[in-house]
mmCIF file of C-alpha atoms in Angstrom:
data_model
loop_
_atom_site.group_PDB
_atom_site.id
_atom_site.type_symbol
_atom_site.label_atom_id
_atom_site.label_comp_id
_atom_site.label_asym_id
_atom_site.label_seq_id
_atom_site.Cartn_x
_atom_site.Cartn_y
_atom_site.Cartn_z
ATOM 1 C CA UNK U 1114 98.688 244.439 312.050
ATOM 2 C CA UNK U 1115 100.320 241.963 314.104
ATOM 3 C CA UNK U 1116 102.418 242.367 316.697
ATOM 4 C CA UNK U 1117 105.060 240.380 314.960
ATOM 5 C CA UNK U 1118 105.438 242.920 311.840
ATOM 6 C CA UNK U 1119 104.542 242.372 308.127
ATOM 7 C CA UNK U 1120 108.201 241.526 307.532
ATOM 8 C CA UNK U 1121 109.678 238.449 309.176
ATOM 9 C CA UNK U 1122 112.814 236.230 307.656
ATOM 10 C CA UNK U 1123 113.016 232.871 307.830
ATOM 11 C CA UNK U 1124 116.582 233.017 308.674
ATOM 12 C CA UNK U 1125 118.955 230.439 307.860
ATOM 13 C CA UNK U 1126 121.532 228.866 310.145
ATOM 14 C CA UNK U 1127 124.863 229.083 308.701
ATOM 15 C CA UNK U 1128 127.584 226.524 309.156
ATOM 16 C CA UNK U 1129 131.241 226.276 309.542
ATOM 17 C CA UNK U 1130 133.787 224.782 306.878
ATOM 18 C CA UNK U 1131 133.740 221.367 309.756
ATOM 19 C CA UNK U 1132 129.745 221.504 309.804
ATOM 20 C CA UNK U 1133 129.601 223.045 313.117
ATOM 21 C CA UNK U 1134 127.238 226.105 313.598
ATOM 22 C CA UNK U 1135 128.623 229.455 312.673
ATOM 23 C CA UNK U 1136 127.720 231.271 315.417
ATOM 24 C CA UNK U 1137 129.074 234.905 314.862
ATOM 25 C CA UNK U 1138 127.780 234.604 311.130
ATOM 26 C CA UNK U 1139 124.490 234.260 312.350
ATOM 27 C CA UNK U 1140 124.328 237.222 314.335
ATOM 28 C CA UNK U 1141 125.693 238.905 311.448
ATOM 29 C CA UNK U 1142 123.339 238.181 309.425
ATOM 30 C CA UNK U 1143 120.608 238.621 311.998
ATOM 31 C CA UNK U 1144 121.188 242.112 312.224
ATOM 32 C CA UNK U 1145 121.739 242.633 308.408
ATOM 33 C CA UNK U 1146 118.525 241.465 307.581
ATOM 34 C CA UNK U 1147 116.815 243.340 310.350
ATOM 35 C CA UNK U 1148 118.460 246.575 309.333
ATOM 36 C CA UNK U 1149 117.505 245.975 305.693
ATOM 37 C CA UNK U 1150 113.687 245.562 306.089
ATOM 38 C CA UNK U 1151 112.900 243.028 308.171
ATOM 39 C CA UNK U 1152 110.565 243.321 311.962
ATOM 40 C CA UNK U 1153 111.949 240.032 313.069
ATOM 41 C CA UNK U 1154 113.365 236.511 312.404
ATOM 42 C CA UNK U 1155 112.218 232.811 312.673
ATOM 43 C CA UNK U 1156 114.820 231.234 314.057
ATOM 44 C CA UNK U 1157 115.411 227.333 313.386
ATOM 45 C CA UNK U 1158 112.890 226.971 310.786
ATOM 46 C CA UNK U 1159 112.719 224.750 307.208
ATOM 47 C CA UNK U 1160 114.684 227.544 306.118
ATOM 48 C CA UNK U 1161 117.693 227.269 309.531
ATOM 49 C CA UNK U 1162 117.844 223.281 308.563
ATOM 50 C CA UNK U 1163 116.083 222.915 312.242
ATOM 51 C CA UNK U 1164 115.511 219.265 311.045
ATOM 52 C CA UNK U 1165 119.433 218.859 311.161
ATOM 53 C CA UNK U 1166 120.430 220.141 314.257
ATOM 54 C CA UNK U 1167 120.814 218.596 317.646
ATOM 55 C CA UNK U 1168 118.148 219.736 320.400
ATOM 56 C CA UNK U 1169 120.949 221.224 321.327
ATOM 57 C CA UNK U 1170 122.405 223.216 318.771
ATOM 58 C CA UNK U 1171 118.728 223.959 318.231
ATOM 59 C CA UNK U 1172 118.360 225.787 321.677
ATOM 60 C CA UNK U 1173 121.683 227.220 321.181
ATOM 61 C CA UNK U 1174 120.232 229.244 317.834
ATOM 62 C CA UNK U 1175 117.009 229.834 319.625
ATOM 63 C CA UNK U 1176 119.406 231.449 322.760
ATOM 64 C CA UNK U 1177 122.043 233.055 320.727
ATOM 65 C CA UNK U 1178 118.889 234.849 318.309
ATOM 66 C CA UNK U 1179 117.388 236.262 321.682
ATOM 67 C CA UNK U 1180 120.382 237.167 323.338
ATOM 68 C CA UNK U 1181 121.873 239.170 320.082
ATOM 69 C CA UNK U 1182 118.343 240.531 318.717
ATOM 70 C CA UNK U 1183 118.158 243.865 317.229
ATOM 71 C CA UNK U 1184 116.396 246.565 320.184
ATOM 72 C CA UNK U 1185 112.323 246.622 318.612
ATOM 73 C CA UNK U 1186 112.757 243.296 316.553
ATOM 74 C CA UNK U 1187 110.975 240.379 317.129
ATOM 75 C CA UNK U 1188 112.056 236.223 317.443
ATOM 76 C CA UNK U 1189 110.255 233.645 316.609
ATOM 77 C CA UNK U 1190 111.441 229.664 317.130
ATOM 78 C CA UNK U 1191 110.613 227.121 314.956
ATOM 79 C CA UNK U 1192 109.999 224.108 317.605
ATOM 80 C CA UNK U 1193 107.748 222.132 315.909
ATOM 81 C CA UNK U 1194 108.256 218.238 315.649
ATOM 82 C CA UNK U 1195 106.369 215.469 314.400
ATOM 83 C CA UNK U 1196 106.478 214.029 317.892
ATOM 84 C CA UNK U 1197 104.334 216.207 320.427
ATOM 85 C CA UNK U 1198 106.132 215.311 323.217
ATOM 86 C CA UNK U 1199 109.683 217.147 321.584
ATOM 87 C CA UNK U 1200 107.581 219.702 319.940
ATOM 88 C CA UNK U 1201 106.187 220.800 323.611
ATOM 89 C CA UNK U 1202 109.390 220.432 325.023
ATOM 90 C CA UNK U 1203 111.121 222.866 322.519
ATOM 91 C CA UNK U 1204 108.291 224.860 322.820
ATOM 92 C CA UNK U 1205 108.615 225.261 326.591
ATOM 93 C CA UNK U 1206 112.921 225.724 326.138
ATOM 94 C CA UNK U 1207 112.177 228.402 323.276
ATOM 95 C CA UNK U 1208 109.870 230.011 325.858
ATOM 96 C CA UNK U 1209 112.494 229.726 329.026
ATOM 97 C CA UNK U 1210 114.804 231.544 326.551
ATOM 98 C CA UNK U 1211 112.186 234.631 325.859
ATOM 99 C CA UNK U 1212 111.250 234.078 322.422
ATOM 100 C CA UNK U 1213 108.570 236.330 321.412
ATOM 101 C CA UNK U 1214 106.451 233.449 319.985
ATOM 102 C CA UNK U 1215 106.862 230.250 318.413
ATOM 103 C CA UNK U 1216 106.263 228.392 314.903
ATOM 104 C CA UNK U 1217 104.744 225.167 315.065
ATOM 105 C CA UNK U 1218 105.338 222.821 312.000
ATOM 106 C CA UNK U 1219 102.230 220.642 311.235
ATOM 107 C CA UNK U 1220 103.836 217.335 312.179
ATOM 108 C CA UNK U 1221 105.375 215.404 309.579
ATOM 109 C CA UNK U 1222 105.653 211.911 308.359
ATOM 110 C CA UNK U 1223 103.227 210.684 310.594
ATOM 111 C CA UNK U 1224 100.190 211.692 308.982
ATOM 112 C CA UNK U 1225 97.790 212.187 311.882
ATOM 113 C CA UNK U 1226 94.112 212.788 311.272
ATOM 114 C CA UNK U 1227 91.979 215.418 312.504
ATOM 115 C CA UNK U 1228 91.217 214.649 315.803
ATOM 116 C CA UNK U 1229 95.040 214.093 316.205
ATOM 117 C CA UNK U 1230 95.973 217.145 314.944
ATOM 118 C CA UNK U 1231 93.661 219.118 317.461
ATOM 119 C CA UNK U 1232 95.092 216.603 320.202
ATOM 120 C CA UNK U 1233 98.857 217.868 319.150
ATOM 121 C CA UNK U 1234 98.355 221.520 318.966
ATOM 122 C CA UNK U 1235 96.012 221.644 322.520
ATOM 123 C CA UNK U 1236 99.359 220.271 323.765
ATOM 124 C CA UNK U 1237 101.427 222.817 321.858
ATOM 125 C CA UNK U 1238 99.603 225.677 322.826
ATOM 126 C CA UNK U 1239 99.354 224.321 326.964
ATOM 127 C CA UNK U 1240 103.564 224.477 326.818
ATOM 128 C CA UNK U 1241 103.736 227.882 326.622
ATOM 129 C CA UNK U 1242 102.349 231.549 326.986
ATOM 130 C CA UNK U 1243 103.995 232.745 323.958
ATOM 131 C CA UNK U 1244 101.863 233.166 320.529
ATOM 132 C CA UNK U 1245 101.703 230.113 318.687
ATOM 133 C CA UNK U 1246 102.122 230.498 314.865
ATOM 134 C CA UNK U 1247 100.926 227.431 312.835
ATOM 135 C CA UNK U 1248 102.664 226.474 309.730
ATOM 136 C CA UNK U 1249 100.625 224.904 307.208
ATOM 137 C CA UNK U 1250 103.307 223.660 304.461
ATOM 138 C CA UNK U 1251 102.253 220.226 302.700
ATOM 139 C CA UNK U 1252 105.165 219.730 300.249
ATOM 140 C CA UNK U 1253 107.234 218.883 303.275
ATOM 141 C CA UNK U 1254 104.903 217.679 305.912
ATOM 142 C CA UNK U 1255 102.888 215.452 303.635
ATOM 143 C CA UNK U 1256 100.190 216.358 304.738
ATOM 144 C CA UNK U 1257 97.816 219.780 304.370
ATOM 145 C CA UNK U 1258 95.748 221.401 307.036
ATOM 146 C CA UNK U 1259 92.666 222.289 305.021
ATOM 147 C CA UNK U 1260 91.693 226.546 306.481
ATOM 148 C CA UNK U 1261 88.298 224.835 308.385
ATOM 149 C CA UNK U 1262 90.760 222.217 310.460
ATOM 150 C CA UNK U 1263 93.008 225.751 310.774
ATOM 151 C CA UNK U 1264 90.107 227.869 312.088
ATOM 152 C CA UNK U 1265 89.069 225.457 314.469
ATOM 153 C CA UNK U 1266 92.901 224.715 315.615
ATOM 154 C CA UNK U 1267 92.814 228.190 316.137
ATOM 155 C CA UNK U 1268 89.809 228.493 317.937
ATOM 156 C CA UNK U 1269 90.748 225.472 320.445
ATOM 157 C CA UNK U 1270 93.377 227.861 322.495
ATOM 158 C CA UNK U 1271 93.581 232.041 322.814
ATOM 159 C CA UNK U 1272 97.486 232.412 322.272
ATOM 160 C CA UNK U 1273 97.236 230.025 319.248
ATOM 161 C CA UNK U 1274 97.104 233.351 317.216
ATOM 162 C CA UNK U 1275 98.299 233.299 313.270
ATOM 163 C CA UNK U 1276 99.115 230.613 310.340
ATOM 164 C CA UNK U 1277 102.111 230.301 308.185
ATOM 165 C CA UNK U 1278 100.380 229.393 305.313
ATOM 166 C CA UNK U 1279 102.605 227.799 302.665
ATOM 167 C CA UNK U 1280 100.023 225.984 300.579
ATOM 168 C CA UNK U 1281 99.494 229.091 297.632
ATOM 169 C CA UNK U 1282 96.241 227.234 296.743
ATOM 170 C CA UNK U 1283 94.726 228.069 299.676
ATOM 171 C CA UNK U 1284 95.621 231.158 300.294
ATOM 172 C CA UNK U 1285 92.727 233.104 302.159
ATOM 173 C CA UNK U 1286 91.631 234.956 305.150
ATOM 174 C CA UNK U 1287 91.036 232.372 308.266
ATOM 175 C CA UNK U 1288 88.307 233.587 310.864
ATOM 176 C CA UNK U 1289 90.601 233.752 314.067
ATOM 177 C CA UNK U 1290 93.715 233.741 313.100
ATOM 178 C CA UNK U 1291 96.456 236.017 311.756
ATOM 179 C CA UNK U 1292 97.173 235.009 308.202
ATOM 180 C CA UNK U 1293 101.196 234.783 306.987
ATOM 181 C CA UNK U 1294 102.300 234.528 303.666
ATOM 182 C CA UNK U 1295 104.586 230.845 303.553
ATOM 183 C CA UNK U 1296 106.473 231.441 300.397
ATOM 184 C CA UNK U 1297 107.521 234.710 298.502
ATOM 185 C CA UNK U 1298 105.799 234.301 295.602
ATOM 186 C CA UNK U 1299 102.527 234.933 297.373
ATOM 187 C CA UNK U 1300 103.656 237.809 299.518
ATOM 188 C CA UNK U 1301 101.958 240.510 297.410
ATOM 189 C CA UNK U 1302 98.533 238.575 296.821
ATOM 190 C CA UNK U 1303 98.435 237.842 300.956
ATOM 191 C CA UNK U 1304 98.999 241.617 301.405
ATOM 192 C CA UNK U 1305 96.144 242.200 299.146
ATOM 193 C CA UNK U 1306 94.018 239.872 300.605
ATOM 194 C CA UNK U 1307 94.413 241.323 304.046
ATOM 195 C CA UNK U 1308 97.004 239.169 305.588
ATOM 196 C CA UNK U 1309 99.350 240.934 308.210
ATOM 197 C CA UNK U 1310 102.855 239.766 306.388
ATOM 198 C CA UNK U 1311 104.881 237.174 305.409
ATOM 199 C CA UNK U 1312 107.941 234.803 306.616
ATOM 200 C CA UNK U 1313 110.343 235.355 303.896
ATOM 201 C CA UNK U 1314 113.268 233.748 302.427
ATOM 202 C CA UNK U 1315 114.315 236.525 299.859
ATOM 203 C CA UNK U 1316 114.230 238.826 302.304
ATOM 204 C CA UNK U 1317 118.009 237.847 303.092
ATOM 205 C CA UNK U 1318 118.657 239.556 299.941
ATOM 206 C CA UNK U 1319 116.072 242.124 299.070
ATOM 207 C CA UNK U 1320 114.915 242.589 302.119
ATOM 208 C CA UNK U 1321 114.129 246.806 301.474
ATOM 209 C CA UNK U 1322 112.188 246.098 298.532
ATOM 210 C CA UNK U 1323 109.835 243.494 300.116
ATOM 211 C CA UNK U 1324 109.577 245.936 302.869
ATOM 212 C CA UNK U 1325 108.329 248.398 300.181
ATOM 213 C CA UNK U 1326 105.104 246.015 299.261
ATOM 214 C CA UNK U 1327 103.933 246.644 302.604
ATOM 215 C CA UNK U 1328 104.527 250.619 303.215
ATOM 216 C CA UNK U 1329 104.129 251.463 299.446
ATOM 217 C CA UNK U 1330 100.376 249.071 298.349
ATOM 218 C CA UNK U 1331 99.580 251.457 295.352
ATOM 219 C CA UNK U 1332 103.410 249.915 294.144
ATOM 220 C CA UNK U 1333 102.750 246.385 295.329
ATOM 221 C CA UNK U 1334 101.907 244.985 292.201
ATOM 222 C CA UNK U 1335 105.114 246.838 290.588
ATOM 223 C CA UNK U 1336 107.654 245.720 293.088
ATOM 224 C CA UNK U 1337 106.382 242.104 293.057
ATOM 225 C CA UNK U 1338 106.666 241.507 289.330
ATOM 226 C CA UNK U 1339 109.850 243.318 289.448
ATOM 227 C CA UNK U 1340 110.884 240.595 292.172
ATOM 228 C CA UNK U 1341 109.822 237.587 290.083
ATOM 229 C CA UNK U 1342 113.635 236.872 288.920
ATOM 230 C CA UNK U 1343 114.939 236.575 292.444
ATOM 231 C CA UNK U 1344 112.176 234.225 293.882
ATOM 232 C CA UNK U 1345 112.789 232.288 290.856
ATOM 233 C CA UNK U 1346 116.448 232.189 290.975
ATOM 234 C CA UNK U 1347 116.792 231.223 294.619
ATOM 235 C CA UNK U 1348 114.306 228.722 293.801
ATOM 236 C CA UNK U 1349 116.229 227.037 291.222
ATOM 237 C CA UNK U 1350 116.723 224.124 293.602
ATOM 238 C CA UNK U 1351 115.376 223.207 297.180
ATOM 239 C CA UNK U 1352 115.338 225.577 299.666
ATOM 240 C CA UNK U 1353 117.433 226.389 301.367
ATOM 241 C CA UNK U 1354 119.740 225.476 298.616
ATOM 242 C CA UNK U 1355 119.780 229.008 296.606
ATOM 243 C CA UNK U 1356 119.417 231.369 299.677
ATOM 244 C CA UNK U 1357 122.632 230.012 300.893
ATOM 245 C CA UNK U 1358 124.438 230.415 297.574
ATOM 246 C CA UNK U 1359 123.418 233.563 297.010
ATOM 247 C CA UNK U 1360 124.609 234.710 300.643
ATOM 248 C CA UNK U 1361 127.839 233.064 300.339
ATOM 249 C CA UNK U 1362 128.269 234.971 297.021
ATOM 250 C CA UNK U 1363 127.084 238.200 298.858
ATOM 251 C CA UNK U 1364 129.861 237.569 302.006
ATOM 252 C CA UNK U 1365 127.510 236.611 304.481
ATOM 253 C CA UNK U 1366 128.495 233.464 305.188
ATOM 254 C CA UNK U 1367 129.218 230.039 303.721
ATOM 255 C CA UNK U 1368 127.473 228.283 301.278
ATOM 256 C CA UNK U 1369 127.470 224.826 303.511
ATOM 257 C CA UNK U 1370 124.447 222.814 304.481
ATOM 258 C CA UNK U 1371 124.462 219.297 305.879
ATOM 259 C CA UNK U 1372 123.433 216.602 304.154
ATOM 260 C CA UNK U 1373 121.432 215.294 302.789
ATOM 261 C CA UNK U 1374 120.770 219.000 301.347
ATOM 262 C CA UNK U 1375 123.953 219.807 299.249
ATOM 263 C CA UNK U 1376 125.439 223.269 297.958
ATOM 264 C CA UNK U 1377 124.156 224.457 294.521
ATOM 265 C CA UNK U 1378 126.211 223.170 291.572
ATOM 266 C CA UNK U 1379 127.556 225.446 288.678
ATOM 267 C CA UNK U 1380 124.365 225.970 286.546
ATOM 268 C CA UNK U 1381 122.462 226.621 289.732
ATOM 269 C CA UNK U 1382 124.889 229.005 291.205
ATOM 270 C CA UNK U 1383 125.222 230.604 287.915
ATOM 271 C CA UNK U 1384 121.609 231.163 287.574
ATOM 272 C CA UNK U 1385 121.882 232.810 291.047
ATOM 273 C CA UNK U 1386 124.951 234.812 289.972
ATOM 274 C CA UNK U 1387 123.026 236.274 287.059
ATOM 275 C CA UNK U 1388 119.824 237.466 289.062
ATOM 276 C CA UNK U 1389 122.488 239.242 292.159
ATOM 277 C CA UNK U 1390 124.650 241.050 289.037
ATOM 278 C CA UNK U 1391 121.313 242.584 287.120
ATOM 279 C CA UNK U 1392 120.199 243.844 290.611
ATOM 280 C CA UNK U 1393 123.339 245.718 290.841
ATOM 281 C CA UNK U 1394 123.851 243.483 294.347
ATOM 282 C CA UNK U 1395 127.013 241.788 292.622
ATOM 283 C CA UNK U 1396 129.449 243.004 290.471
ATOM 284 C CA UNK U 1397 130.000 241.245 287.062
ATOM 285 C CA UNK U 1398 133.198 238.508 286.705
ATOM 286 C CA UNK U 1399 135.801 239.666 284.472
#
């Protein structure tokens, strides 16, 4: 098991009616989702709109989730960047601030080969002494790591320990490293196939039952498929689109995101209405 824990959130960063970040929401909600199920958080991921905030703001997040952590749970910072040179940077800030590892975005846009991606991640892993988590995830970096490149990534430095791996299709134990579930769908099946957890978005919500796939595997199967209407419903639209919604309908903070991601309209935040009332998380309008 790692030393991370099976259940880790990808926890969003909320914002303030003027856009600004909501700090005491965040810590709220940091220690709600840790007390429902959750071993830790990834702060300032895909999911915290890191690719919207100021270096800045960034650290802030990245300070304020150390600072305020629950005693026994874990932080993780999202500093990747499709430039090395800010990705080590944020890597070695994250680390100043005691982060207990770090999540490392393949980088983006760019489209570097695979001599550049070793290149990038030797310089990753050189900025800091925490764990390094990869994070394989295609549909937004444009590019996928196939699990050889991974293996060998992972095989180039000792604290480069564990993948995020958000590309379902392939899904599979990688010699060296630690293997994460990337979306919620695929918790379960990772489980199954011996991975040590998942970074979760539904976890902000159902955090206790996702928990239960891990300490309950002759139920797995059971609580996943009874888990299918969430991880559709809050991902009706892009992420982190629904999670937000369904948060702001729940009272943990606002719906708000900053462009050019926008809040979920009417059917959307009816569909995500609908799933929170039949789990009894909600109570019914009228």
């Amino acid at each position: 098991m790692s030393a991370f824990g099976p259940v880790l959130t990808a926890l969003v960063t909320p914002f303030d009616d003027d856009g600004s970040v909501d700090e005491e929401a965040f810590v709220a909600l940091h220690r709600h989702v840790v007390a429902n199920g959750s071993d830790g958080i990834v702060a300032c991921g895909s999911t915290g709109e890191a690719a919207t905030l100021t270096a800045a703001e960034h650290l802030r997040v990245i300070e304020l989730a150390v600072s305020e952590k629950p005693a026994g749970s874990q932080v993780i910072a999202g500093t990747g960047s499709n430039d090395t040179r800010h990705a080590c940077e944020m890597t070695a800030r994250a680390t100043e601030l005691g982060v207990d590892g770090v999540l490392s975005v393949t980088p983006y846009y760019n489209k570097p080969n695979r001599r550049g991606l070793l290149a990038h991640y030797a310089e990753v892993a050189r900025s800091t002494d925490k764990p390094v988590l990869l994070y394989n995830i295609p549909s937004r970096a444009a590019i996928d790591v196939p699990n050889d490149l991974l293996a060998e990534i992972g095989a180039s430095a000792e604290n480069i320990v564990g993948v995020k791996q958000a590309n379902d299709a392939n899904l599979a134990p990688i010699d060296g490293l630690d293997l994460y579930a990337g979306n919620d769908e695929t918790f379960a099946r990772a489980l199954d196939l011996g991975a040590v957890g998942g970074i979760l978005v539904a976890s902000h919500v159902v955090g206790n039952e996702m928990r239960r796939m891990v300490t309950e595997p002759e139920r797995r199967a059971e609580i996943d498929a009874s888990l299918r209407d969430v991880y559709a419903a809050l991902g009706v639209t892009t992420n982190p689109i629904g999670v937000k919604a369904a948060l702001a309908l729940l009272g943990h903070c606002s719906a708000g995101l900053r462009l050019p991601l926008v809040e979920a309209d009417d059917a959307e935040t009816a569909v995500i209405r609908a799933m929170l009332e039949r789990r009894g998380l909600l109570a019914p309008v009228g």
